[in-house]
Coordinates of C-alpha atoms in Angstrom, one line a residue:
X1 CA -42.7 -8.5 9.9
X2 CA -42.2 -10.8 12.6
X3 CA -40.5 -9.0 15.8
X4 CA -37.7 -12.0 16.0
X5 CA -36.4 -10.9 12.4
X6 CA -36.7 -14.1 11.1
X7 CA -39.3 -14.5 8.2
X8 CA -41.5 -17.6 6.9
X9 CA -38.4 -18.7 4.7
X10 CA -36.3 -19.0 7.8
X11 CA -38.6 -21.2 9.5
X12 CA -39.4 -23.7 6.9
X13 CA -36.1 -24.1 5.5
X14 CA -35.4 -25.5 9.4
X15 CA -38.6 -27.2 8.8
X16 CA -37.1 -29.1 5.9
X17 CA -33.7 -29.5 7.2
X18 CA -34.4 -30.9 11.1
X19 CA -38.0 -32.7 9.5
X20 CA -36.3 -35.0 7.4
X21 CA -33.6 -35.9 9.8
X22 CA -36.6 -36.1 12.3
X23 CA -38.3 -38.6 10.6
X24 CA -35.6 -40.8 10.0
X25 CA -34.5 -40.9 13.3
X26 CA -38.2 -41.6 14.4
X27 CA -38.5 -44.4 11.9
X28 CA -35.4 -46.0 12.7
X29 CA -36.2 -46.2 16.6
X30 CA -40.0 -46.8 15.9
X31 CA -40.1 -48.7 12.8
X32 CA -37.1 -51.3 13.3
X33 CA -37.7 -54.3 11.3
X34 CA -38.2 -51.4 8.6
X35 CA -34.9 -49.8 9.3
X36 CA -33.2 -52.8 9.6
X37 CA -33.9 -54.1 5.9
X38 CA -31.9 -53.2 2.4
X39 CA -33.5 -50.5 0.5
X40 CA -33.8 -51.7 -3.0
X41 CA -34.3 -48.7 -5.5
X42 CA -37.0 -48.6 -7.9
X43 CA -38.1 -47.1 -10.6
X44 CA -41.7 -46.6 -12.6
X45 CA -45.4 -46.9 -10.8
X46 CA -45.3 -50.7 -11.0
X47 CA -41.6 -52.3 -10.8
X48 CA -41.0 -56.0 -12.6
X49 CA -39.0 -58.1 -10.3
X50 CA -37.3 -61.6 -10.4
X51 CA -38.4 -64.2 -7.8
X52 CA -37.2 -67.3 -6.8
X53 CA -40.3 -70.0 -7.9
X54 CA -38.8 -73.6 -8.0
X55 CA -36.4 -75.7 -9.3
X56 CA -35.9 -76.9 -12.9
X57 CA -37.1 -80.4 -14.1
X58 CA -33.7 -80.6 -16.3
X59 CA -31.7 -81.8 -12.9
X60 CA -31.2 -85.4 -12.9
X61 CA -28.6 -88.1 -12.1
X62 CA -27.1 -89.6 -15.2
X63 CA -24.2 -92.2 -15.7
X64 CA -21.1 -92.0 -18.6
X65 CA -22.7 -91.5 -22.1
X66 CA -26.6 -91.8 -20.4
X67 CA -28.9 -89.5 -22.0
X68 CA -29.0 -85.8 -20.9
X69 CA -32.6 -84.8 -19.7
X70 CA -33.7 -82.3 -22.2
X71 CA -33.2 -79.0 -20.9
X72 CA -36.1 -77.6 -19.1
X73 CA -38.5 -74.9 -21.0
X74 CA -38.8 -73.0 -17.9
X75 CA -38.6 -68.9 -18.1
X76 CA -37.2 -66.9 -14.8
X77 CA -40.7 -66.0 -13.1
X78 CA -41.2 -62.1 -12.8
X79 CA -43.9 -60.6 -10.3
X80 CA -44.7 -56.8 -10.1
X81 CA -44.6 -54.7 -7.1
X82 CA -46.6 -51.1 -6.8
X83 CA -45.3 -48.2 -5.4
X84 CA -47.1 -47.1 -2.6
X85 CA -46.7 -43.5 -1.3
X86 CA -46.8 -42.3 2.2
X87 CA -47.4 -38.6 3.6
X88 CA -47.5 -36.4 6.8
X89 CA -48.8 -32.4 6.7
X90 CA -47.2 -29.9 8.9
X91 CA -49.5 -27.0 8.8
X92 CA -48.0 -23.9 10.1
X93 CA -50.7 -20.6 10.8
X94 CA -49.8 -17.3 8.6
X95 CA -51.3 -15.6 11.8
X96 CA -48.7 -17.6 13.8
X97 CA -45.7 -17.4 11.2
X98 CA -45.9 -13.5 11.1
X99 CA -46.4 -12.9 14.8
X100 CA -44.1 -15.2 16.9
X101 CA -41.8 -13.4 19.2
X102 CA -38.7 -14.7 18.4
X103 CA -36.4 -17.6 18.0
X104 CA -36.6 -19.7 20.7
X105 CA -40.3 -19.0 20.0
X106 CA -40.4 -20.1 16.4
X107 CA -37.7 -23.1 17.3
X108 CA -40.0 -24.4 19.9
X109 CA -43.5 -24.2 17.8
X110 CA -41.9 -26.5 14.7
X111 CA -40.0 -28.9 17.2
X112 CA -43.3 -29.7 18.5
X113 CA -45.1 -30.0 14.8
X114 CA -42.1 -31.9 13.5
X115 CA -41.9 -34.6 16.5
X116 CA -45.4 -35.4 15.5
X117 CA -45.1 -35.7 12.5
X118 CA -42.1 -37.8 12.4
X119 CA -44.0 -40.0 15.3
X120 CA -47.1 -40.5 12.5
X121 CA -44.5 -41.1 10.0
X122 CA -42.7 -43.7 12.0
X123 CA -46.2 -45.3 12.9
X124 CA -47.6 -45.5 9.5
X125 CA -44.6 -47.0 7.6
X126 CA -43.8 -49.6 10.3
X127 CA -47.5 -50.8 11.4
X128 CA -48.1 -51.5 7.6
X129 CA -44.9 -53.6 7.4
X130 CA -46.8 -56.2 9.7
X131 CA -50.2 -55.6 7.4
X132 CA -52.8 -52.6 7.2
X133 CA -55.2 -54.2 9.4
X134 CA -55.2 -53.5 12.8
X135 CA -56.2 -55.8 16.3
X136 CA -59.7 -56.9 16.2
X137 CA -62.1 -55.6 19.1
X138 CA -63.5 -57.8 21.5
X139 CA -67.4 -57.5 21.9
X140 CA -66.8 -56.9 26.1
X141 CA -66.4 -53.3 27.4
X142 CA -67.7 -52.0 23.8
X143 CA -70.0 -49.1 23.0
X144 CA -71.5 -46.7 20.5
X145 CA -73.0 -43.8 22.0
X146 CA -74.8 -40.2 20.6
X147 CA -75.3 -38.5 23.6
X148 CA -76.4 -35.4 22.0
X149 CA -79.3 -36.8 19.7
X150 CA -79.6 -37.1 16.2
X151 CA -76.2 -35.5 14.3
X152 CA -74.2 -34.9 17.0
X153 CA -70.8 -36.8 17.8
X154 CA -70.7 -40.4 18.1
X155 CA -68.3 -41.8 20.5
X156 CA -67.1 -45.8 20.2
X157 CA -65.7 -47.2 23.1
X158 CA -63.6 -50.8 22.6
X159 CA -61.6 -53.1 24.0
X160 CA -58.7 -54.7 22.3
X161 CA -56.7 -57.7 22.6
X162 CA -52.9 -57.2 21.7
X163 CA -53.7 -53.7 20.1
X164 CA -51.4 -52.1 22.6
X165 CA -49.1 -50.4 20.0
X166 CA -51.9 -50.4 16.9
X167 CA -53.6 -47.3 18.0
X168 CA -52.1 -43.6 19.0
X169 CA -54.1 -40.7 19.5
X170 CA -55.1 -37.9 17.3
X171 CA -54.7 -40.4 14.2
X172 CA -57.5 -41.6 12.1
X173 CA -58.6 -45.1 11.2
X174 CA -61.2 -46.6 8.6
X175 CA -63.3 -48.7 10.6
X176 CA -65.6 -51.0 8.7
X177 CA -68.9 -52.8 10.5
X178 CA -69.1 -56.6 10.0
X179 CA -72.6 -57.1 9.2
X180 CA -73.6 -58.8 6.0
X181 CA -73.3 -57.6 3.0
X182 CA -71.1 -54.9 4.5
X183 CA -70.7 -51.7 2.3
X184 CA -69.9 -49.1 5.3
X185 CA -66.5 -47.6 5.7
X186 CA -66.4 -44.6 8.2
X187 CA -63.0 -42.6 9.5
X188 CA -62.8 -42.2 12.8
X189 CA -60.5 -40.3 15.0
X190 CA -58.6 -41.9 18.0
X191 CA -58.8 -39.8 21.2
X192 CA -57.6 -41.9 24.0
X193 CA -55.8 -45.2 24.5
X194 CA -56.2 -46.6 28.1
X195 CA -54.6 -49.4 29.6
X196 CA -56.3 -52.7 30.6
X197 CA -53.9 -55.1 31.7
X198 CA -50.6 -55.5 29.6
X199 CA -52.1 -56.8 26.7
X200 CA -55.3 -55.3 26.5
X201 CA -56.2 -51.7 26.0
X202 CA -59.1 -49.8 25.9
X203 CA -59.6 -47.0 22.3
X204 CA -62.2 -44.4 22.2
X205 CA -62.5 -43.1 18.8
X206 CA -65.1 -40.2 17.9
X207 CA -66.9 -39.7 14.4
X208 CA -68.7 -37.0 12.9
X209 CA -68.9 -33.2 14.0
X210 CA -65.2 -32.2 15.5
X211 CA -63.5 -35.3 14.4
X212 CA -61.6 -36.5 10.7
X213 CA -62.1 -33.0 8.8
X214 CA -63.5 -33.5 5.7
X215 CA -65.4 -36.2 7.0
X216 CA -67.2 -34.5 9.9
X217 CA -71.1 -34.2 8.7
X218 CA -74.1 -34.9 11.7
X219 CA -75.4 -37.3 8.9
X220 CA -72.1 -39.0 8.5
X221 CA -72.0 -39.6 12.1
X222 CA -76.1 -41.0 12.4
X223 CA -75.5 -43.7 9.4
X224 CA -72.0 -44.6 11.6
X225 CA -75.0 -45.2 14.7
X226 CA -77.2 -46.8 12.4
X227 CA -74.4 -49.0 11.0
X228 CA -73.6 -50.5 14.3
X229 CA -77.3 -50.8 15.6
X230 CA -78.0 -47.7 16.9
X231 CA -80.9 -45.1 16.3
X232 CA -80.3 -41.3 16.1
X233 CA -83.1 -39.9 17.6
X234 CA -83.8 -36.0 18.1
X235 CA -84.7 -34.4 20.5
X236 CA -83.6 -36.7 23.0
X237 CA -80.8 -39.4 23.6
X238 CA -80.4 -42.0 21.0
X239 CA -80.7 -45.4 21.0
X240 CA -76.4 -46.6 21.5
X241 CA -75.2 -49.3 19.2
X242 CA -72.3 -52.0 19.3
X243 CA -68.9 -52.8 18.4
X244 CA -69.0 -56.7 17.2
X245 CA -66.0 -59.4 16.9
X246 CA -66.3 -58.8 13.7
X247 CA -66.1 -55.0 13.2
X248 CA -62.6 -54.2 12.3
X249 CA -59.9 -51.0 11.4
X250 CA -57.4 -50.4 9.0
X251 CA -54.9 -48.0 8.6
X252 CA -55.8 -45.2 7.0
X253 CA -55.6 -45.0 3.0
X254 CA -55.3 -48.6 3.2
X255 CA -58.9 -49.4 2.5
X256 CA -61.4 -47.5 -0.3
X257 CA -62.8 -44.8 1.8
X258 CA -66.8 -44.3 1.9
X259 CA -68.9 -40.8 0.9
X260 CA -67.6 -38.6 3.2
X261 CA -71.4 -37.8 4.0
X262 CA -73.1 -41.1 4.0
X263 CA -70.4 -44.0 4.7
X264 CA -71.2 -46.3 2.2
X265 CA -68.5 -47.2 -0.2
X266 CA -69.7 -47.2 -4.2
X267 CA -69.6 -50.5 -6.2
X268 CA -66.8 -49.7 -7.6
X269 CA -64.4 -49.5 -6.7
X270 CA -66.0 -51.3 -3.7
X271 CA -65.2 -52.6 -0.3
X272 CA -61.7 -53.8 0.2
X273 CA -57.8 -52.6 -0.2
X274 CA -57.1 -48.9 -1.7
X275 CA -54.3 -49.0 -4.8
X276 CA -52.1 -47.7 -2.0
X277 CA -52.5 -50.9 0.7
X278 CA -49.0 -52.1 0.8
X279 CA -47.5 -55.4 0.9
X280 CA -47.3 -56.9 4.6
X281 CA -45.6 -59.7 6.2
X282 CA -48.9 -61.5 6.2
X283 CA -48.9 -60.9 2.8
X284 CA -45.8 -62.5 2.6
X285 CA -46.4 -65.7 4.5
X286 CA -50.0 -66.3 3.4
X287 CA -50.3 -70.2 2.0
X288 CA -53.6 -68.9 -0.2
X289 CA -53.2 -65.2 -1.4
X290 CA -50.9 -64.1 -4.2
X291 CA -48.1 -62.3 -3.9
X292 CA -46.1 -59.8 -6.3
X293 CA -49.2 -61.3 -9.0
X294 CA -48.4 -64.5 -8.9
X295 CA -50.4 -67.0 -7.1
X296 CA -49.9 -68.8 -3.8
X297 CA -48.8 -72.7 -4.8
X298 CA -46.9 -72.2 -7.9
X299 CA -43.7 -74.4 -7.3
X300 CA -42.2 -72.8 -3.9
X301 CA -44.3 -69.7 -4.0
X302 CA -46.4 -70.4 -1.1
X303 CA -46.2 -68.6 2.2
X304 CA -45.5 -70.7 5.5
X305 CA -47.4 -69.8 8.9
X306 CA -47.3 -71.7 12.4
X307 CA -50.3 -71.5 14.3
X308 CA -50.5 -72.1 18.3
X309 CA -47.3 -72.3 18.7
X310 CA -47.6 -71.1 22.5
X311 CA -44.6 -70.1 25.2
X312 CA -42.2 -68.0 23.2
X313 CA -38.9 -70.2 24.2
X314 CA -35.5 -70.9 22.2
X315 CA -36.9 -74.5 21.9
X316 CA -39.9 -73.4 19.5
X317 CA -38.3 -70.9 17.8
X318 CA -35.3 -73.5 17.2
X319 CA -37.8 -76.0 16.4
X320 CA -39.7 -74.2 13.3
X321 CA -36.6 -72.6 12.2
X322 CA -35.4 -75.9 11.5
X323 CA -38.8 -76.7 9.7
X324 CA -38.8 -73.6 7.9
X325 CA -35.0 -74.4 6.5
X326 CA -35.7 -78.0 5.7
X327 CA -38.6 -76.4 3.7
X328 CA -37.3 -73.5 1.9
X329 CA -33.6 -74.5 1.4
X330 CA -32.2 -71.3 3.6
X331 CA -31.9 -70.6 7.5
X332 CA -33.6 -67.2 8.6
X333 CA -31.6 -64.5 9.4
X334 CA -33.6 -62.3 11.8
X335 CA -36.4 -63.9 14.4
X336 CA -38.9 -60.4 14.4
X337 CA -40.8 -60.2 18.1
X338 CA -43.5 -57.4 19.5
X339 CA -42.4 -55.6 23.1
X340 CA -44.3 -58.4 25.1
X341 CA -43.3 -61.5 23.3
X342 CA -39.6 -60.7 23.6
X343 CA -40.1 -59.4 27.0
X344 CA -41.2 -63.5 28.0
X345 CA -38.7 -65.0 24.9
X346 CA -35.9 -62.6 27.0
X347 CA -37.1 -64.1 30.3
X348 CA -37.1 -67.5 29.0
X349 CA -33.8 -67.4 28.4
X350 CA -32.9 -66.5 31.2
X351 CA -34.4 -69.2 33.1
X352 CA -33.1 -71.6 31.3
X353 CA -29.7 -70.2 31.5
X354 CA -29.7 -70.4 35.0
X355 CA -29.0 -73.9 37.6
X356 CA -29.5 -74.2 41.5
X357 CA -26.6 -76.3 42.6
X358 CA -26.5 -75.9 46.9
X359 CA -29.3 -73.9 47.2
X360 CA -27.0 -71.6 45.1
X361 CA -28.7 -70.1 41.5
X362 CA -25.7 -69.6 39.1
X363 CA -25.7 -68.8 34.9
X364 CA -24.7 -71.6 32.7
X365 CA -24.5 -69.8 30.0
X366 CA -24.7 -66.2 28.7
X367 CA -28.2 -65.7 27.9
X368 CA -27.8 -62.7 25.9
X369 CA -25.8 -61.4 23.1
X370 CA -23.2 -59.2 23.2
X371 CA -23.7 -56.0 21.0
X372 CA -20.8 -53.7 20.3
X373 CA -21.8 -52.0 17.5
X374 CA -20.0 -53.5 14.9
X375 CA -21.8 -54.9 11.3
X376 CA -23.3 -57.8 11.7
X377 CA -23.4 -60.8 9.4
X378 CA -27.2 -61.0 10.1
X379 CA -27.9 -57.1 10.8
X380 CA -27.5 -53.8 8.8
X381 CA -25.9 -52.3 12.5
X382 CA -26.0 -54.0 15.5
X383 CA -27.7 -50.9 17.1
X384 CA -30.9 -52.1 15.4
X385 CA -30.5 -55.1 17.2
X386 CA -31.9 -56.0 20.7
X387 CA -28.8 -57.6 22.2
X388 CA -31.3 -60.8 22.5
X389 CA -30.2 -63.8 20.2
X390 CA -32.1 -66.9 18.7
X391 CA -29.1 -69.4 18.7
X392 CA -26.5 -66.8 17.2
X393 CA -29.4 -65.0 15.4
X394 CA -30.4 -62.0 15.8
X395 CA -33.2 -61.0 17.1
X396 CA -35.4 -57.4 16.2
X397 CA -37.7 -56.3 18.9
X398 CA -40.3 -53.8 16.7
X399 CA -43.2 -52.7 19.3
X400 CA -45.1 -52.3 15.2
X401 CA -45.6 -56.1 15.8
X402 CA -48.9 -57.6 16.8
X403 CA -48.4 -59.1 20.5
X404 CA -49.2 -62.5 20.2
X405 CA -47.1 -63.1 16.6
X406 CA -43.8 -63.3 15.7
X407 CA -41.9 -63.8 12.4
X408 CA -39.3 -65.4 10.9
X409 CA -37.5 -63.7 7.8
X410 CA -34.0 -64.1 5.7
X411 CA -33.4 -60.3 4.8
X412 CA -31.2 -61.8 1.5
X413 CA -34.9 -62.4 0.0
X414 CA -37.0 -60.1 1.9
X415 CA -36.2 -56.1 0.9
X416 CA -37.7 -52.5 1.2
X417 CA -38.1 -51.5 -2.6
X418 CA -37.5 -47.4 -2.9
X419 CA -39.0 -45.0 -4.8
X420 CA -38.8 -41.9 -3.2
X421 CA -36.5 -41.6 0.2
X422 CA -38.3 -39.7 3.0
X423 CA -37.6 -36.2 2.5
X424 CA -39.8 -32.7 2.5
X425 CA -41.8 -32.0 -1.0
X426 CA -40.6 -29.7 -3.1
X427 CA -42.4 -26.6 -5.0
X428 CA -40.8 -24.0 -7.2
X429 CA -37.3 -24.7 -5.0
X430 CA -38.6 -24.3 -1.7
X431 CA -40.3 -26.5 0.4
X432 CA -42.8 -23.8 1.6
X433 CA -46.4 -25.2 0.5
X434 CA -49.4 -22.3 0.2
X435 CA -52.7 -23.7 1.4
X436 CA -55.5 -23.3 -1.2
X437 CA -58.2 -24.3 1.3
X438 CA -57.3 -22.8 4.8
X439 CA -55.2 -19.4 5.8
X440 CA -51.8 -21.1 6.5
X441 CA -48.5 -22.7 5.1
X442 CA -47.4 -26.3 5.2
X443 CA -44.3 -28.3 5.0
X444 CA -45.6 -31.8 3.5
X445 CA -43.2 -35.0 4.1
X446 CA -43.6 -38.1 1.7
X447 CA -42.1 -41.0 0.6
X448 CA -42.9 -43.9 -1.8
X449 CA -41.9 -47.8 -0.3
X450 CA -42.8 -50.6 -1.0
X451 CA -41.9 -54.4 0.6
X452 CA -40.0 -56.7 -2.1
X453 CA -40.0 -60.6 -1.4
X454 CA -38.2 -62.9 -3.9
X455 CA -38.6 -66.1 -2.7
X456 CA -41.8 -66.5 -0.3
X457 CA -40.7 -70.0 1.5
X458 CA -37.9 -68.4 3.4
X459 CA -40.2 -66.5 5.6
X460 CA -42.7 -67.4 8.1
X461 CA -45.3 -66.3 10.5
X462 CA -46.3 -67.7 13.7
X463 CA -49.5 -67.0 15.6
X464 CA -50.6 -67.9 19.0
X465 CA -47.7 -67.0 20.9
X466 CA -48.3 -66.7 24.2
X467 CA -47.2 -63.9 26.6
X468 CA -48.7 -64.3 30.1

């Protein structure tokens, strides 16, 4: 019996309670273009939905007693959208259930294990908003090394370009080479995230023994060397391989996972997006890919993206805002930016808000919004807000965001479809999990979401901004 009093009930009915308020707090703050759209509920493993596909070919002008147009054959188009599920394991020790010394020890053991969890959580659900794949590494400052000889550790060293918020540590990532025909797909685990300059950072990720369990073989880690050029060699160094332009990661389930011993990813299903790779803004505003199952340039089902479009300043955004609602019919609600684009969109405005008359600098105008709290026309709550505007929109700063990309969305026609709300599982009435493969307990939080779109035109992507 544990000297506190308390037993393993006590500590994961808190688990449950302060977890799922945990998470939600950590996804609103980290996830906020998430937070900040309608939940839609859903219901079965793939939901019909209504779009929004064209007009009809039955509207015409006509003049007294002229000829109606025959009315158009045309039936409401209907997409599908998958539910895609979401979890995060808090493993608790029996040793360490049964022995802790009381409650402030207990209390501060699952505040630690929750916080993490709800920072994974928060991670996961909002990176995959803005797609599943992550910042591509640049071939300088790159390397694959086995400094213990053939199946010991391999370490990758890389250099990325906007991946400041992409990549925490102690997550793992499917990292696929780029050679041709590519059939490798390894996990790796992230183990530090150093900082180049602001918009490049520098990953380490590790693969093989002490890294992703389940995936941790010395053979798994060689054909990971081999993969990328290398050559295992025992005894004795190896020969070190290379991270190309062309290598790239992916969240993790998003992608078909290879053998857990060799890499290599069978026929079928093959190389390419697991049943649970959600649907992303790129998705969203792709001008080639379907979308919901129906394909890209049906009628006004085609996505929109701006490419190049440079300084971040209310000009531009003005500028294909307009283009975007001279296209689709409807203004965006929401202008979506990463940490460092609003950072020099913020101080844009500010210059520009500002005029030297006598030597003197003075405001013309107030550069920012005022946020009070109240509901917003454009917002769910204007705490999700940043306070920065795009002429009277609002503007959400989500650090999930790649660096140099913003978006431009109307929330009427872009939603989060529900299945399941975050929340601890359930098992026999308590949320008290019994490990069949290790000697401990676990709380396990999930949720099923999915993003809805139902008409594609009103959103766009632009690419290219620049932050320096």
């Amino acid at each position: 019996m544990p000297v506190s009093g308390i037993d393993a009930s006590d500590i994961v009915a808190f688990a449950a309670r302060e977890g799922n308020k945990m998470i939600e707090a950590q996804v609103n703050m980290k996830a906020k273009l998430f937070a900040a759209l309608d939940k839609q509920p859903m219901k079965g493993r793939r939901s019909v939905i209504n779009v929004v596909n064209g007009g009809l070919a039955s509207t015409a002008q006509v003049v007294d007693f002229g000829a109606l147009p025959s009315e158009a054959a045309s039936v409401p188009a209907q997409g599908f959208v998958d539910a895609v599920g979401y979890v995060s394991r808090l493993g608790l020790g029996r040793i360490a259930l049964e022995t802790l010394s009381g409650v402030d020890d207990s209390a501060d053991l699952l505040d630690l294990q929750l916080q993490i969890a709800a920072d994974d959580m928060a991670r996961q659900i909002g990176r995959a908003v803005f797609g599943s794949e992550l910042a591509a590494p640049t071939a300088a400052g790159s390397s694959v090394t086995q400094v213990g000889g053939s199946g010991t550790v391999v370490t990758i060293t890389v250099n990325f370009t906007g991946g400041l918020s992409d990549f925490r540590e102690g997550e793992a990532y499917h990292f696929e080479t780029g050679g041709s025909p590519n059939t490798d797909n390894f996990l790796v685990l992230c183990t530090n995230v150093a900082i180049v300059s602001d918009n490049v950072v520098q990953v380490t990720f590790i693969c093989g023994p002490g890294a992703v369990p389940g995936f941790s073989s010395g053979t798994y880690a060689d054909n990971l060397l081999t993969a990328t050029g290398g050559t295992p060699a025992s005894p004795g160094p190896s020969v070190a391989g290379a991270v190309v332009a062309t290598d790239r990661l992916f969240l993790r389930g998003s992608r078909n996972p290879g053998d857990p011993t060799t890499g290599v990813v069978p026929a079928v299903p093959g190389l390419g997006n697991s049943n649970a790779s959600a649907v992303s803004l790129i998705d969203v505003t792709s001008t080639s890919s379907a979308l919901h199952g129906l394909s890209a340039g049906t009628n006004g089902w085609t996505g929109l993206t701006f490419t190049g479009v440079g300084a971040p300043t209310p000009e531009m955004f003005m500028g294909k805002s307009k283009l975007l609602q001279g296209r689709s019919g409807v203004a965006p609600t929401h202008l979506v930016l990463s940490d460092l684009a609003s950072a020099a969109y913020g101080a844009a405005q500010i210059s520009n808000a500002s005029a030297t008359v006598f030597g003197v600098t003075s405001n013309t105008f107030g550069a920012r919004r005022n946020v009070d709290g109240k509901l917003d026309r454009y917002g769910k709550d204007a705490d999700l807000e940043s306070g920065i505007a795009m002429f009277g929109r609002p503007v959400v700063i989500d650090s999930n965001c790649p660096a140099e990309e913003a978006y431009m969305i109307n929330k009427d026609y872009l939603k989060v479809g529900e299945w399941k709300k975050l929340s601890a599982e359930d098992e026999g009435g308590s949320p008290l999990l019994l490990s069949r493969s290790t000697y401990s307990k676990e709380v396990q939080f999930s949720c099923i979401y999915n993003l809805v779109c139902r008409k594609r035109n009103a959103h766009a992507r632009l690419t290219g901004v620049t932050i320096a």
